[in-house]
CSV table of C-alpha atoms in Angstrom, one decimal:
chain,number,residue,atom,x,y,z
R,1,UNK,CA,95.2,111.7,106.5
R,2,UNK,CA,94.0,115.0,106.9
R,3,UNK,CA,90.2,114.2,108.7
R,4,UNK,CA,89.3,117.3,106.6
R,5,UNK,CA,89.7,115.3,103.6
R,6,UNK,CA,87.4,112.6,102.1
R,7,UNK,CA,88.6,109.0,102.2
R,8,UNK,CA,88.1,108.5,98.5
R,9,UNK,CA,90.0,111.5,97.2
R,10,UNK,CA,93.2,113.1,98.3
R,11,UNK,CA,95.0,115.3,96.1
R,12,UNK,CA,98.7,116.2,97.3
R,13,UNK,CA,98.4,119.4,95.4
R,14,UNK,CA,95.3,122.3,94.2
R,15,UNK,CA,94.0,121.2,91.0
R,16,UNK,CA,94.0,123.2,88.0
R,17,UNK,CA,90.8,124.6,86.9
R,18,UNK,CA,90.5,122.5,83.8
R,19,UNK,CA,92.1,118.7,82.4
R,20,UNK,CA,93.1,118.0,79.1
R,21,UNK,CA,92.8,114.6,77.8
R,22,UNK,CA,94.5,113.8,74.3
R,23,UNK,CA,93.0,110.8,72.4
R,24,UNK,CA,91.5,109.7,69.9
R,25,UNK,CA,87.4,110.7,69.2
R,26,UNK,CA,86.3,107.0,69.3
R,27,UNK,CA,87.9,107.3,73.4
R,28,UNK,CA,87.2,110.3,74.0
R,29,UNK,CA,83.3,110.3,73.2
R,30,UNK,CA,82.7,107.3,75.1
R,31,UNK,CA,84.7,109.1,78.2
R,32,UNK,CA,82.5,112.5,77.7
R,33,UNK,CA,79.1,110.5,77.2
R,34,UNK,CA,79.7,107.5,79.6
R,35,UNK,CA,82.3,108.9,82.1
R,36,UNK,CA,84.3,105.5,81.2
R,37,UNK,CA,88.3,105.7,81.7
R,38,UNK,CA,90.6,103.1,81.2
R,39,UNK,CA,93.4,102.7,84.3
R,40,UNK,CA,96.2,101.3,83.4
R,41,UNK,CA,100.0,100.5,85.0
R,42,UNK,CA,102.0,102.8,84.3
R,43,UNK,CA,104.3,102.1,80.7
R,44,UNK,CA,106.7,99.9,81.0
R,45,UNK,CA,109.8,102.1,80.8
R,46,UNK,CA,108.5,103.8,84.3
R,47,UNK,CA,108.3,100.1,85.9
R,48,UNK,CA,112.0,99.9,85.7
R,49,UNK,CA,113.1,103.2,87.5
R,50,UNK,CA,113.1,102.8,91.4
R,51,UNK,CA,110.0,100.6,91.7
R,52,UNK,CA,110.3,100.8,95.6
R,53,UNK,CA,109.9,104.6,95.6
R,54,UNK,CA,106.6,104.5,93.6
R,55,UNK,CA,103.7,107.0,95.0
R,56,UNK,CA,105.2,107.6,98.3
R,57,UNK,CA,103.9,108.9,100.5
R,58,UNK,CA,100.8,106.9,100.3
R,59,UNK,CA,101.3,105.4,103.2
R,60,UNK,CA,104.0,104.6,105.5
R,61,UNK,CA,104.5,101.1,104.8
R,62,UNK,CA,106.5,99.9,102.1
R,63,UNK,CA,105.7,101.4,98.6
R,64,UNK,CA,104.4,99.1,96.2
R,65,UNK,CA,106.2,98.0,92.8
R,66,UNK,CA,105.0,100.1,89.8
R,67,UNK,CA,103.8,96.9,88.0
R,68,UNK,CA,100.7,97.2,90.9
R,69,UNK,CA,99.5,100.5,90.5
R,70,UNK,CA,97.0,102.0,88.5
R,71,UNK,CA,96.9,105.6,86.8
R,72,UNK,CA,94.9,108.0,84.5
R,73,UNK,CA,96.5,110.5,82.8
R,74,UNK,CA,95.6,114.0,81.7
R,75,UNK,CA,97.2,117.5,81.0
R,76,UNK,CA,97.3,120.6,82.8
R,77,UNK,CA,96.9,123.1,79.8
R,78,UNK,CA,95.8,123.2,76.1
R,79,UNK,CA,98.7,122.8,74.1
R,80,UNK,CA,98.7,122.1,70.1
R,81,UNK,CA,101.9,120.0,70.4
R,82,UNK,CA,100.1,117.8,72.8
R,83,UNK,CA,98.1,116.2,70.0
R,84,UNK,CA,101.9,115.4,68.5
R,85,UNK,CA,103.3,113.5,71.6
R,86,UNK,CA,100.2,111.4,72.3
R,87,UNK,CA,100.1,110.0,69.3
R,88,UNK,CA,97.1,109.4,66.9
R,89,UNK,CA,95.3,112.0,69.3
R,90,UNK,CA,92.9,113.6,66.8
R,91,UNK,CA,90.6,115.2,69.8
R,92,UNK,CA,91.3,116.4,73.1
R,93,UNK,CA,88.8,115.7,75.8
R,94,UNK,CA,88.2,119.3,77.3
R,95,UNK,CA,87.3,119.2,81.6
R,96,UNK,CA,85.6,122.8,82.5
R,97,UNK,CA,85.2,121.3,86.4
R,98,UNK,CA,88.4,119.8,87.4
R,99,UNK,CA,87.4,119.3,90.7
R,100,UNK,CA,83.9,118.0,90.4
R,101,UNK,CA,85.8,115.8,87.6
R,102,UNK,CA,88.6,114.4,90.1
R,103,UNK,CA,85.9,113.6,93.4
R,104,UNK,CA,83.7,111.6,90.7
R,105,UNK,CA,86.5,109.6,89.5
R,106,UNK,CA,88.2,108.6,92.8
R,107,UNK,CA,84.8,107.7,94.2
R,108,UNK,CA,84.2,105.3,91.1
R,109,UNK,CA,87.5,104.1,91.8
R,110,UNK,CA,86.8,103.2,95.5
R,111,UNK,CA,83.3,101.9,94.3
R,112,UNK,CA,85.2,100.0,92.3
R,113,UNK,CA,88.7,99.1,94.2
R,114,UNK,CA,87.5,99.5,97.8
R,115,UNK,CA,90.8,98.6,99.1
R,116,UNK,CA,92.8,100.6,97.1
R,117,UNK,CA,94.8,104.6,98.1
R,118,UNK,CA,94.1,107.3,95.6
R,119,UNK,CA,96.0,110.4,95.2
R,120,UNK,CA,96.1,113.0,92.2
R,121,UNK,CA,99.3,115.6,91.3
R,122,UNK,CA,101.3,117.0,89.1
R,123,UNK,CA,104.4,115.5,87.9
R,124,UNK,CA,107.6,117.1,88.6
R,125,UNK,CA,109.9,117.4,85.9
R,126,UNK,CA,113.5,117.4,86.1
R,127,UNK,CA,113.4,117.1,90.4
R,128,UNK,CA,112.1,114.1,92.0
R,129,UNK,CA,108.8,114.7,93.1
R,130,UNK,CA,108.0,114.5,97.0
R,131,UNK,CA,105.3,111.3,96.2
R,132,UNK,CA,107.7,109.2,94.6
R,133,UNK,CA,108.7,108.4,90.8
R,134,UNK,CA,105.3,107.7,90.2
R,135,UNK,CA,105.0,111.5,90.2
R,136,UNK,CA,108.4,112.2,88.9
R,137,UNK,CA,109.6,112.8,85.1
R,138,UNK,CA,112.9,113.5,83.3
R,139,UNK,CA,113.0,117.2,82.3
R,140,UNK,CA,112.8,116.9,78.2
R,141,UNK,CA,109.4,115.3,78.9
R,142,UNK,CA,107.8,119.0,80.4
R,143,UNK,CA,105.8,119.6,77.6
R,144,UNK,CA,103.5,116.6,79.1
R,145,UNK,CA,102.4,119.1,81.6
R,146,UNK,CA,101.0,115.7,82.9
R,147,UNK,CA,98.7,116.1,85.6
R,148,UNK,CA,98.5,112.5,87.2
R,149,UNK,CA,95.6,110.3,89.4
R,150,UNK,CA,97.3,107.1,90.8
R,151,UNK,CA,95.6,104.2,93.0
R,152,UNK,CA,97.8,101.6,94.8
R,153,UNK,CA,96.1,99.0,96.6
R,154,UNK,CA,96.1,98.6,100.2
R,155,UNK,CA,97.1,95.0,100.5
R,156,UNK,CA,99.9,93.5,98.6
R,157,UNK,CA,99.5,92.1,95.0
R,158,UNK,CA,101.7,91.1,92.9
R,159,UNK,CA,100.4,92.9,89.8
R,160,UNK,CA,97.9,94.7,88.3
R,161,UNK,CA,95.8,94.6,85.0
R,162,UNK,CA,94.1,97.3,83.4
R,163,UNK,CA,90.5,98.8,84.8
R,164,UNK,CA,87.4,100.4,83.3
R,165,UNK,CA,85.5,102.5,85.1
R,166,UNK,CA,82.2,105.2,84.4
R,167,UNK,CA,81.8,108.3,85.9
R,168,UNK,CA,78.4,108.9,84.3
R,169,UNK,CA,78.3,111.5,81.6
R,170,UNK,CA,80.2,114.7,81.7
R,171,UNK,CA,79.0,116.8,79.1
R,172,UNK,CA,77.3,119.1,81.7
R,173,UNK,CA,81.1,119.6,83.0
R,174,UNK,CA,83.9,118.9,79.5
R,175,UNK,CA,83.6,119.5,76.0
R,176,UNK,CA,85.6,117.6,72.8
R,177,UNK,CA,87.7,120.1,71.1
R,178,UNK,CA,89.7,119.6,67.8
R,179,UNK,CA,93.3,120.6,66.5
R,180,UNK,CA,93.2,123.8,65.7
R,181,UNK,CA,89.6,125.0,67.1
């Protein structure tokens, strides 16, 4: 690791200036007013491509299986079809700091997970992404324009549930937009 770089947050690639988070309001007011974000393994479908080539290059030991990695999705852009593909997403969770945003979630995470390796990208569509499937979608899924924070732990395990963490409030730094605002 680059000494430049904090322990808690390493991002493989330059953020964009603003996240896009489509949900449902219920979610999405607790995330702008609490900071709270659920992780989650990645879907099930993902589990069963490659597993040993998930988030690599995290390290140079053996990657770990996708079952025992965590991840928070988001999207690079505003886009009206988004609401469409994630569905029952009736608001979209606007971030105006995407940087500020991404140091204050991987430090909750570490808070959190002090063992664990955090890294944030985006994922490559159509061309295997240089960190591993984790990072790496089939082509007719671009419209995602997913932009992706993964943790893996340091130590093996042999799975993972689901984590909640809080941020603190971000309404100084996002916004909840509607369809068609």
């Amino acid at each position: 690791m680059n000494p430049a770089q904090s322990r808690s947050s390493v991002h493989a690639y330059q953020r964009p200036s603003k996240l896009y988070r489509y949900s449902q309001r219920q979610w999405l007011e607790r995330s702008l007013q609490l900071g709270e974000f659920r992780l989650r393994p990645p879907p099930a479908e993902m589990q069963m491509t490659a597993p040993v080539q998930q988030i690599i290059p995290f390290s140079a030991r053996r990657s770990v299986a996708a079952s025992t990695f965590l991840t928070l999705s988001m999207a690079d852009s505003w886009d009206e079809k988004l609401f469409d593909i994630f569905g029952g997403a009736d608001t979209c969770l606007v971030v105006h700091d995407a940087e500020q945003f991404g140091e204050r979630i991987h430090r909750a995470v570490q808070r959190m997970l002090p063992s664990w390796a955090g890294i944030d990208a985006a994922i490559s569509y159509g061309t295997p992404s240089p960190l591993g499937a984790a990072f790496s979608k089939a082509r007719q899924l671009a419209l995602e324009k997913e932009w992706l924070f993964a943790w893996r732990p340091t130590q093996h395990v042999m799975s993972c549930s689901p984590v909640v963490i809080r941020i603190g409030s971000i309404e100084s730094i996002a916004e909840l937009r509607v369809r068609g605002a």
